[in-house]
Amino acid sequence: MAKRVVIIGGNAAGMSAAMQARRLNRDLEIKVFEKGHHVSYASCGLPYFVAKMVEKIDSLVVRDVSEFKSKGVDVEIRTEVKEIDAGNRTVLVENLDDGRVWREGWDDLLISTGALPIRPDIDGIDAEGVFVIKDLEDGIRIRDYLERKSPRSCVIVGGGYIGIEMAEAFLRWDLDITIVDMLPQVMGTIDSDMAKQIEQAMRAEGIDLVLGEKLIGFEVKRGAVEAVVTENSEIAAQLVLVAIGIRPNTKLAKSAGIPLGYKEAIRIDRHCSTGIDGVWAAGDCAESIHLVTGKPTWIALGTVANKQGRVAGINISGGDASFPGVVGTAITKFLDLEIARTGLSEKELVDNKIEFASARIDGHTLAGYYPGTSSISVKLFAEVKTGKLVGGQIVGGPGSAKRIDVIATALHAGLTVRDLMYLDLSYAPPFSPTWDPIQTAARQLAKSF
Amino acid sequence: MAKRVVIIGGNAAGMSAAMQARRLNRDLEIKVFEKGHHVSYASCGLPYFVAKMVEKIDSLVVRDVSEFKSKGVDVEIRTEVKEIDAGNRTVLVENLDDGRVWREGWDDLLISTGALPIRPDIDGIDAEGVFVIKDLEDGIRIRDYLERKSPRSCVIVGGGYIGIEMAEAFLRWDLDITIVDMLPQVMGTIDSDMAKQIEQAMRAEGIDLVLGEKLIGFEVKRGAVEAVVTENSEIAAQLVLVAIGIRPNTKLAKSAGIPLGYKEAIRIDRHCSTGIDGVWAAGDCAESIHLVTGKPTWIALGTVANKQGRVAGINISGGDASFPGVVGTAITKFLDLEIARTGLSEKELVDNKIEFASARIDGHTLAGYYPGTSSISVKLFAEVKTGKLVGGQIVGGPGSAKRIDVIATALHAGLTVRDLMYLDLSYAPPFSPTWDPIQTAARQLAKSF
């Protein structure tokens, strides 16, 4: 009898796994159960859909169900797994359209249930005009609301990646925008001196920043939101986006007795095994190893989900793959201002009790005389004991942020500041100063060693 | 008595060395002799000066003589070193303006005499309208000629980096352009399949490519060039740029008995020592170690010159620095088409008898649905025996070429294809597809391992 594979959740990790397993082992019977209407979509593209920079929501769907079926991956949408029975190797499944419920057996189970947006338990959170953004339906709802209701002002609760990207989107709708964050800065994953530049750029666009204040509640009238209440302010808003973070969607796994780890993400090893025979996990619901600290971490990003899914799929097919881990790379932009980070931030270094030295330089993206050159700030961290790089941050104009990949690669390889300084990076006036700004920062930092 | 340092040649390597030595050791007496009118200038910017994208030639001068003097580095321009006496530790110097000749003693000598453009010994090479481009004076002469003579057509002999950058410059002057190269492709440092895209882009701009044909001679009338003669063609041109390469400027070193190595570049170790006590060399006149082959190579680039100069300066000051070597990274563009390479090309792999596997992918620079995404081709090479990366090439639209730095970093660190595939590179729709094109290429290549 063919080996049966069940995959719970049909986004990046689940579908990558399905495709790898199918490609490597034609004998598997592969079933994917997806609760929503779509599989394999680019949720990172949602801000640009809301911004109308991407016209059709279908553009965000990487592959549709029929395409997977034609490749021999049986996908059922609107079908929710209600229970995992790891002992008897079954899942209890419900078709959300017709209510039909049945048990499905498996030899291998992949849990790729993703993450859920955090919705604070506050009165008014369910009012009309209050949104989170995580899946395609959320994006459709927000754009539809913007079109139908023409709100004049909005509040974004949370000044992280999603908050910043959605602020850009709302600017395109000419909304008055306020960002509320309980931290004293936007983008808590980078240091405050670097975040200052983002705050300046946002204020220059007329965005109000209410920092260091907690969300207390909502003013709601006839079921629709009218204002956001913080510790010290009440801010009128016909649209509120709550973007205070996400959490691993692991209730199902927990109920089945599958061990959870960091931040309640499913504990997995480098092979994406949960430690329970035949049960795998990958993507936003699962842990990764942080290659700088060596400890488990939880990073919910499409890149990691794709890679873990790939590894899980290969292993399920009978192959042998392992996912080394992450270094915490992330990138975004606000209009023309690019933002990137990798490794550990100052706060994370302190939290991890790593003695570090740091340097920051403010330079140019291109040769100083080349038309279109713009400013760039690079901050680097190295461990005092070893001279090894442990983190980096970049904020600057066009062409700045993708440079973070060099630092990410250096972190993977365990390079020192001195190694970075002497790397043979590319130079020509339309691309870089003679010393790439990353290497200028490395030169600065090398003085501490 | 203060230790006396003499530096021959005041461009990237020489001036970097001077500044490092000065910073680290206030007691040194540092003299720089520069034959030309300027020190520390960006010769890589010359095509953009000729293109009038950079208005003033002074913009290409990084620091002028007075700035160095104010920092305690004694620079003499228009002063040529005619002879090195390594035994008696002197140089023979001539002031080119007043003809004065004298001997200068040194305790440490840095040879940073740079490179010279290759001028083939062909009748007509000295005719009016025939140019090479290496230093500021060359750039001024060409732009002046374009302004005064308004040539209608030009021939560029040599389709390498300089040829391609100058073709872009001449397009801005509305010249009819022909590029002649003895190779069957432009850009001989990348593989022919990748170079095809550059050739297409050039032809699309109306540039004639005469490939696989040697330069035979020039038609000259009343002292001015009228045409370029190749094996099969005669091409009318009122302006000819000969850009067939450069060679290390090491006649002076050779006469002094200082050992030369690869391509007649000065042999140096990682400390930039020539092996002769107190005699150092750095920059375009000197060798480097190629970190992929482990063998000496010669790469005349500002980045290498800056780094070697820095290392030489530190060592001259009494410090201890070493330059690990190069991986052969280079980058350029033709209009919007970006071009980059690092490590070994197919030809170089064959020449070095390295058994390799390769993969090439054609993808997108950004998420496929994101506005402004453009095509990108990435080619990767790995050694069959070890799986280690040994080279990479990129050709594509805006945002393509700087990605080569990740491959360059991977080459420094000795990463394998599999390492590259699982690197935590940055992703957001405005910057990259979920799998960076480099990693898509790595996935493709990993199938061979």
mmCIF file with all atom_site columns, C-alpha atoms in Angstrom, chain A residues 303-434:
data_model
loop_
_atom_site.group_PDB
_atom_site.id
_atom_site.type_symbol
_atom_site.label_atom_id
_atom_site.label_alt_id
_atom_site.label_comp_id
_atom_site.label_asym_id
_atom_site.label_entity_id
_atom_site.label_seq_id
_atom_site.pdbx_PDB_ins_code
_atom_site.Cartn_x
_atom_site.Cartn_y
_atom_site.Cartn_z
_atom_site.occupancy
_atom_site.B_iso_or_equiv
_atom_site.pdbx_formal_charge
_atom_site.auth_seq_id
_atom_site.auth_comp_id
_atom_site.auth_asym_id
_atom_site.auth_atom_id
_atom_site.pdbx_PDB_model_num
ATOM 1   C CA . THR A 1 303 ? 11.743 32.351 3.547   1.00 0.00 ? 303 THR A CA 1
ATOM 2   C CA . VAL A 1 304 ? 12.136 30.106 6.571   1.00 0.00 ? 304 VAL A CA 1
ATOM 3   C CA . ALA A 1 305 ? 8.784  28.419 5.886   1.00 0.00 ? 305 ALA A CA 1
ATOM 4   C CA . ASN A 1 306 ? 9.821  27.605 2.337   1.00 0.00 ? 306 ASN A CA 1
ATOM 5   C CA . LYS A 1 307 ? 13.131 26.161 3.429   1.00 0.00 ? 307 LYS A CA 1
ATOM 6   C CA . GLN A 1 308 ? 11.752 24.144 6.329   1.00 0.00 ? 308 GLN A CA 1
ATOM 7   C CA . GLY A 1 309 ? 8.939  22.890 4.095   1.00 0.00 ? 309 GLY A CA 1
ATOM 8   C CA . ARG A 1 310 ? 11.485 21.803 1.548   1.00 0.00 ? 310 ARG A CA 1
ATOM 9   C CA . VAL A 1 311 ? 13.497 19.942 4.194   1.00 0.00 ? 311 VAL A CA 1
ATOM 10  C CA . ALA A 1 312 ? 10.402 18.284 5.665   1.00 0.00 ? 312 ALA A CA 1
ATOM 11  C CA . GLY A 1 313 ? 9.233  17.221 2.202   1.00 0.00 ? 313 GLY A CA 1
ATOM 12  C CA . ILE A 1 314 ? 12.578 15.661 1.350   1.00 0.00 ? 314 ILE A CA 1
ATOM 13  C CA . ASN A 1 315 ? 12.666 13.755 4.649   1.00 0.00 ? 315 ASN A CA 1
ATOM 14  C CA . ILE A 1 316 ? 9.061  12.583 4.297   1.00 0.00 ? 316 ILE A CA 1
ATOM 15  C CA . SER A 1 317 ? 9.887  11.308 0.815   1.00 0.00 ? 317 SER A CA 1
ATOM 16  C CA . GLY A 1 318 ? 12.621 9.151  2.328   1.00 0.00 ? 318 GLY A CA 1
ATOM 17  C CA . GLY A 1 319 ? 15.504 11.512 1.629   1.00 0.00 ? 319 GLY A CA 1
ATOM 18  C CA . ASP A 1 320 ? 17.808 13.187 4.109   1.00 0.00 ? 320 ASP A CA 1
ATOM 19  C CA . ALA A 1 321 ? 17.851 16.962 4.405   1.00 0.00 ? 321 ALA A CA 1
ATOM 20  C CA . SER A 1 322 ? 18.447 19.322 7.270   1.00 0.00 ? 322 SER A CA 1
ATOM 21  C CA . PHE A 1 323 ? 17.743 22.973 7.850   1.00 0.00 ? 323 PHE A CA 1
ATOM 22  C CA . PRO A 1 324 ? 20.730 24.614 9.534   1.00 0.00 ? 324 PRO A CA 1
ATOM 23  C CA . GLY A 1 325 ? 18.811 27.506 11.113  1.00 0.00 ? 325 GLY A CA 1
ATOM 24  C CA . VAL A 1 326 ? 18.320 31.226 10.854  1.00 0.00 ? 326 VAL A CA 1
ATOM 25  C CA . VAL A 1 327 ? 20.261 34.363 11.672  1.00 0.00 ? 327 VAL A CA 1
ATOM 26  C CA . GLY A 1 328 ? 17.249 36.641 12.045  1.00 0.00 ? 328 GLY A CA 1
ATOM 27  C CA . THR A 1 329 ? 17.363 38.497 8.747   1.00 0.00 ? 329 THR A CA 1
ATOM 28  C CA . ALA A 1 330 ? 14.483 40.823 7.914   1.00 0.00 ? 330 ALA A CA 1
ATOM 29  C CA . ILE A 1 331 ? 13.955 43.640 5.464   1.00 0.00 ? 331 ILE A CA 1
ATOM 30  C CA . THR A 1 332 ? 11.302 46.194 4.656   1.00 0.00 ? 332 THR A CA 1
ATOM 31  C CA . LYS A 1 333 ? 10.887 49.724 3.424   1.00 0.00 ? 333 LYS A CA 1
ATOM 32  C CA . PHE A 1 334 ? 8.877  52.854 4.032   1.00 0.00 ? 334 PHE A CA 1
ATOM 33  C CA . LEU A 1 335 ? 8.542  54.610 0.682   1.00 0.00 ? 335 LEU A CA 1
ATOM 34  C CA . ASP A 1 336 ? 12.165 55.166 -0.410  1.00 0.00 ? 336 ASP A CA 1
ATOM 35  C CA . LEU A 1 337 ? 13.677 54.413 2.973   1.00 0.00 ? 337 LEU A CA 1
ATOM 36  C CA . GLU A 1 338 ? 14.988 50.880 3.180   1.00 0.00 ? 338 GLU A CA 1
ATOM 37  C CA . ILE A 1 339 ? 15.391 49.012 6.454   1.00 0.00 ? 339 ILE A CA 1
ATOM 38  C CA . ALA A 1 340 ? 17.138 45.726 7.184   1.00 0.00 ? 340 ALA A CA 1
ATOM 39  C CA . ARG A 1 341 ? 18.544 43.809 10.120  1.00 0.00 ? 341 ARG A CA 1
ATOM 40  C CA . THR A 1 342 ? 20.188 40.490 10.792  1.00 0.00 ? 342 THR A CA 1
ATOM 41  C CA . GLY A 1 343 ? 21.726 38.687 13.745  1.00 0.00 ? 343 GLY A CA 1
ATOM 42  C CA . LEU A 1 344 ? 21.188 40.193 17.167  1.00 0.00 ? 344 LEU A CA 1
ATOM 43  C CA . SER A 1 345 ? 20.228 43.765 18.014  1.00 0.00 ? 345 SER A CA 1
ATOM 44  C CA . GLU A 1 346 ? 21.742 45.642 20.947  1.00 0.00 ? 346 GLU A CA 1
ATOM 45  C CA . LYS A 1 347 ? 18.863 44.587 23.172  1.00 0.00 ? 347 LYS A CA 1
ATOM 46  C CA . GLU A 1 348 ? 19.144 40.943 22.122  1.00 0.00 ? 348 GLU A CA 1
ATOM 47  C CA . LEU A 1 349 ? 22.900 40.985 22.728  1.00 0.00 ? 349 LEU A CA 1
ATOM 48  C CA . VAL A 1 350 ? 22.337 42.296 26.232  1.00 0.00 ? 350 VAL A CA 1
ATOM 49  C CA . ASP A 1 351 ? 19.560 39.749 26.824  1.00 0.00 ? 351 ASP A CA 1
ATOM 50  C CA . ASN A 1 352 ? 21.870 36.969 25.656  1.00 0.00 ? 352 ASN A CA 1
ATOM 51  C CA . LYS A 1 353 ? 24.707 38.292 27.846  1.00 0.00 ? 353 LYS A CA 1
ATOM 52  C CA . ILE A 1 354 ? 27.065 38.556 24.885  1.00 0.00 ? 354 ILE A CA 1
ATOM 53  C CA . GLU A 1 355 ? 29.838 41.097 25.420  1.00 0.00 ? 355 GLU A CA 1
ATOM 54  C CA . PHE A 1 356 ? 29.932 43.099 22.208  1.00 0.00 ? 356 PHE A CA 1
ATOM 55  C CA . ALA A 1 357 ? 31.476 46.075 20.466  1.00 0.00 ? 357 ALA A CA 1
ATOM 56  C CA . SER A 1 358 ? 29.544 48.082 17.905  1.00 0.00 ? 358 SER A CA 1
ATOM 57  C CA . ALA A 1 359 ? 30.177 50.717 15.256  1.00 0.00 ? 359 ALA A CA 1
ATOM 58  C CA . ARG A 1 360 ? 27.903 52.785 13.115  1.00 0.00 ? 360 ARG A CA 1
ATOM 59  C CA . ILE A 1 361 ? 28.773 54.717 10.004  1.00 0.00 ? 361 ILE A CA 1
ATOM 60  C CA . ASP A 1 362 ? 26.751 57.125 7.881   1.00 0.00 ? 362 ASP A CA 1
ATOM 61  C CA . GLY A 1 363 ? 27.820 56.984 4.260   1.00 0.00 ? 363 GLY A CA 1
ATOM 62  C CA . HIS A 1 364 ? 26.615 56.799 0.675   1.00 0.00 ? 364 HIS A CA 1
ATOM 63  C CA . THR A 1 365 ? 25.042 53.995 -1.312  1.00 0.00 ? 365 THR A CA 1
ATOM 64  C CA . LEU A 1 366 ? 27.004 54.827 -4.487  1.00 0.00 ? 366 LEU A CA 1
ATOM 65  C CA . ALA A 1 367 ? 30.174 56.721 -5.315  1.00 0.00 ? 367 ALA A CA 1
ATOM 66  C CA . GLY A 1 368 ? 29.688 60.180 -3.804  1.00 0.00 ? 368 GLY A CA 1
ATOM 67  C CA . TYR A 1 369 ? 29.843 61.857 -7.235  1.00 0.00 ? 369 TYR A CA 1
ATOM 68  C CA . TYR A 1 370 ? 27.496 59.429 -8.984  1.00 0.00 ? 370 TYR A CA 1
ATOM 69  C CA . PRO A 1 371 ? 23.982 60.746 -9.722  1.00 0.00 ? 371 PRO A CA 1
ATOM 70  C CA . GLY A 1 372 ? 21.358 59.193 -7.473  1.00 0.00 ? 372 GLY A CA 1
ATOM 71  C CA . THR A 1 373 ? 23.656 58.356 -4.583  1.00 0.00 ? 373 THR A CA 1
ATOM 72  C CA . SER A 1 374 ? 21.813 58.475 -1.280  1.00 0.00 ? 374 SER A CA 1
ATOM 73  C CA . SER A 1 375 ? 22.586 58.218 2.386   1.00 0.00 ? 375 SER A CA 1
ATOM 74  C CA . ILE A 1 376 ? 22.983 54.911 4.191   1.00 0.00 ? 376 ILE A CA 1
ATOM 75  C CA . SER A 1 377 ? 23.655 54.046 7.830   1.00 0.00 ? 377 SER A CA 1
ATOM 76  C CA . VAL A 1 378 ? 25.225 50.733 8.728   1.00 0.00 ? 378 VAL A CA 1
ATOM 77  C CA . LYS A 1 379 ? 25.586 49.432 12.254  1.00 0.00 ? 379 LYS A CA 1
ATOM 78  C CA . LEU A 1 380 ? 27.612 46.333 13.063  1.00 0.00 ? 380 LEU A CA 1
ATOM 79  C CA . PHE A 1 381 ? 28.061 44.261 16.197  1.00 0.00 ? 381 PHE A CA 1
ATOM 80  C CA . ALA A 1 382 ? 30.893 41.869 17.021  1.00 0.00 ? 382 ALA A CA 1
ATOM 81  C CA . GLU A 1 383 ? 31.589 39.678 19.981  1.00 0.00 ? 383 GLU A CA 1
ATOM 82  C CA . VAL A 1 384 ? 34.499 41.036 22.018  1.00 0.00 ? 384 VAL A CA 1
ATOM 83  C CA . LYS A 1 385 ? 35.906 37.607 22.876  1.00 0.00 ? 385 LYS A CA 1
ATOM 84  C CA . THR A 1 386 ? 36.178 36.297 19.313  1.00 0.00 ? 386 THR A CA 1
ATOM 85  C CA . GLY A 1 387 ? 35.833 39.277 16.982  1.00 0.00 ? 387 GLY A CA 1
ATOM 86  C CA . LYS A 1 388 ? 33.025 37.381 15.275  1.00 0.00 ? 388 LYS A CA 1
ATOM 87  C CA . LEU A 1 389 ? 30.151 39.342 13.793  1.00 0.00 ? 389 LEU A CA 1
ATOM 88  C CA . VAL A 1 390 ? 26.935 38.921 15.749  1.00 0.00 ? 390 VAL A CA 1
ATOM 89  C CA . GLY A 1 391 ? 24.592 41.409 14.084  1.00 0.00 ? 391 GLY A CA 1
ATOM 90  C CA . GLY A 1 392 ? 24.023 44.217 11.644  1.00 0.00 ? 392 GLY A CA 1
ATOM 91  C CA . GLN A 1 393 ? 21.454 46.846 10.770  1.00 0.00 ? 393 GLN A CA 1
ATOM 92  C CA . ILE A 1 394 ? 21.012 49.050 7.714   1.00 0.00 ? 394 ILE A CA 1
ATOM 93  C CA . VAL A 1 395 ? 18.764 52.056 7.103   1.00 0.00 ? 395 VAL A CA 1
ATOM 94  C CA . GLY A 1 396 ? 19.069 54.131 3.958   1.00 0.00 ? 396 GLY A CA 1
ATOM 95  C CA . GLY A 1 397 ? 17.958 55.144 0.503   1.00 0.00 ? 397 GLY A CA 1
ATOM 96  C CA . PRO A 1 398 ? 17.421 52.932 -2.555  1.00 0.00 ? 398 PRO A CA 1
ATOM 97  C CA . GLY A 1 399 ? 20.039 50.190 -2.835  1.00 0.00 ? 399 GLY A CA 1
ATOM 98  C CA . SER A 1 400 ? 20.778 50.097 0.901   1.00 0.00 ? 400 SER A CA 1
ATOM 99  C CA . ALA A 1 401 ? 18.906 47.240 2.481   1.00 0.00 ? 401 ALA A CA 1
ATOM 100 C CA . LYS A 1 402 ? 19.751 44.211 0.316   1.00 0.00 ? 402 LYS A CA 1
ATOM 101 C CA . ARG A 1 403 ? 23.350 44.691 1.457   1.00 0.00 ? 403 ARG A CA 1
ATOM 102 C CA . ILE A 1 404 ? 22.214 43.008 4.678   1.00 0.00 ? 404 ILE A CA 1
ATOM 103 C CA . ASP A 1 405 ? 22.604 39.686 2.832   1.00 0.00 ? 405 ASP A CA 1
ATOM 104 C CA . VAL A 1 406 ? 26.385 39.987 2.988   1.00 0.00 ? 406 VAL A CA 1
ATOM 105 C CA . ILE A 1 407 ? 26.202 40.319 6.764   1.00 0.00 ? 407 ILE A CA 1
ATOM 106 C CA . ALA A 1 408 ? 23.713 37.425 6.952   1.00 0.00 ? 408 ALA A CA 1
ATOM 107 C CA . THR A 1 409 ? 26.111 35.270 4.920   1.00 0.00 ? 409 THR A CA 1
ATOM 108 C CA . ALA A 1 410 ? 28.990 36.325 7.157   1.00 0.00 ? 410 ALA A CA 1
ATOM 109 C CA . LEU A 1 411 ? 26.952 35.323 10.235  1.00 0.00 ? 411 LEU A CA 1
ATOM 110 C CA . HIS A 1 412 ? 26.236 31.882 8.748   1.00 0.00 ? 412 HIS A CA 1
ATOM 111 C CA . ALA A 1 413 ? 29.918 31.401 8.047   1.00 0.00 ? 413 ALA A CA 1
ATOM 112 C CA . GLY A 1 414 ? 31.081 32.733 11.423  1.00 0.00 ? 414 GLY A CA 1
ATOM 113 C CA . LEU A 1 415 ? 33.227 35.463 9.878   1.00 0.00 ? 415 LEU A CA 1
ATOM 114 C CA . THR A 1 416 ? 35.014 38.064 11.978  1.00 0.00 ? 416 THR A CA 1
ATOM 115 C CA . VAL A 1 417 ? 34.941 41.822 11.553  1.00 0.00 ? 417 VAL A CA 1
ATOM 116 C CA . ARG A 1 418 ? 38.360 41.616 9.964   1.00 0.00 ? 418 ARG A CA 1
ATOM 117 C CA . ASP A 1 419 ? 37.157 38.986 7.479   1.00 0.00 ? 419 ASP A CA 1
ATOM 118 C CA . LEU A 1 420 ? 34.281 41.275 6.519   1.00 0.00 ? 420 LEU A CA 1
ATOM 119 C CA . MET A 1 421 ? 36.589 44.239 6.073   1.00 0.00 ? 421 MET A CA 1
ATOM 120 C CA . TYR A 1 422 ? 38.709 42.387 3.515   1.00 0.00 ? 422 TYR A CA 1
ATOM 121 C CA . LEU A 1 423 ? 35.934 40.622 1.578   1.00 0.00 ? 423 LEU A CA 1
ATOM 122 C CA . ASP A 1 424 ? 36.199 41.069 -2.166  1.00 0.00 ? 424 ASP A CA 1
ATOM 123 C CA . LEU A 1 425 ? 32.872 42.878 -2.574  1.00 0.00 ? 425 LEU A CA 1
ATOM 124 C CA . SER A 1 426 ? 31.895 44.408 -5.869  1.00 0.00 ? 426 SER A CA 1
ATOM 125 C CA . TYR A 1 427 ? 32.601 48.008 -6.709  1.00 0.00 ? 427 TYR A CA 1
ATOM 126 C CA . ALA A 1 428 ? 31.784 50.320 -9.564  1.00 0.00 ? 428 ALA A CA 1
ATOM 127 C CA . PRO A 1 429 ? 30.589 53.927 -9.180  1.00 0.00 ? 429 PRO A CA 1
ATOM 128 C CA . PRO A 1 430 ? 26.908 53.186 -10.063 1.00 0.00 ? 430 PRO A CA 1
ATOM 129 C CA . PHE A 1 431 ? 26.789 50.494 -7.356  1.00 0.00 ? 431 PHE A CA 1
ATOM 130 C CA . SER A 1 432 ? 28.943 51.445 -4.413  1.00 0.00 ? 432 SER A CA 1
ATOM 131 C CA . PRO A 1 433 ? 31.716 53.599 -3.019  1.00 0.00 ? 433 PRO A CA 1
ATOM 132 C CA . THR A 1 434 ? 35.152 51.942 -3.324  1.00 0.00 ? 434 THR A CA 1
#
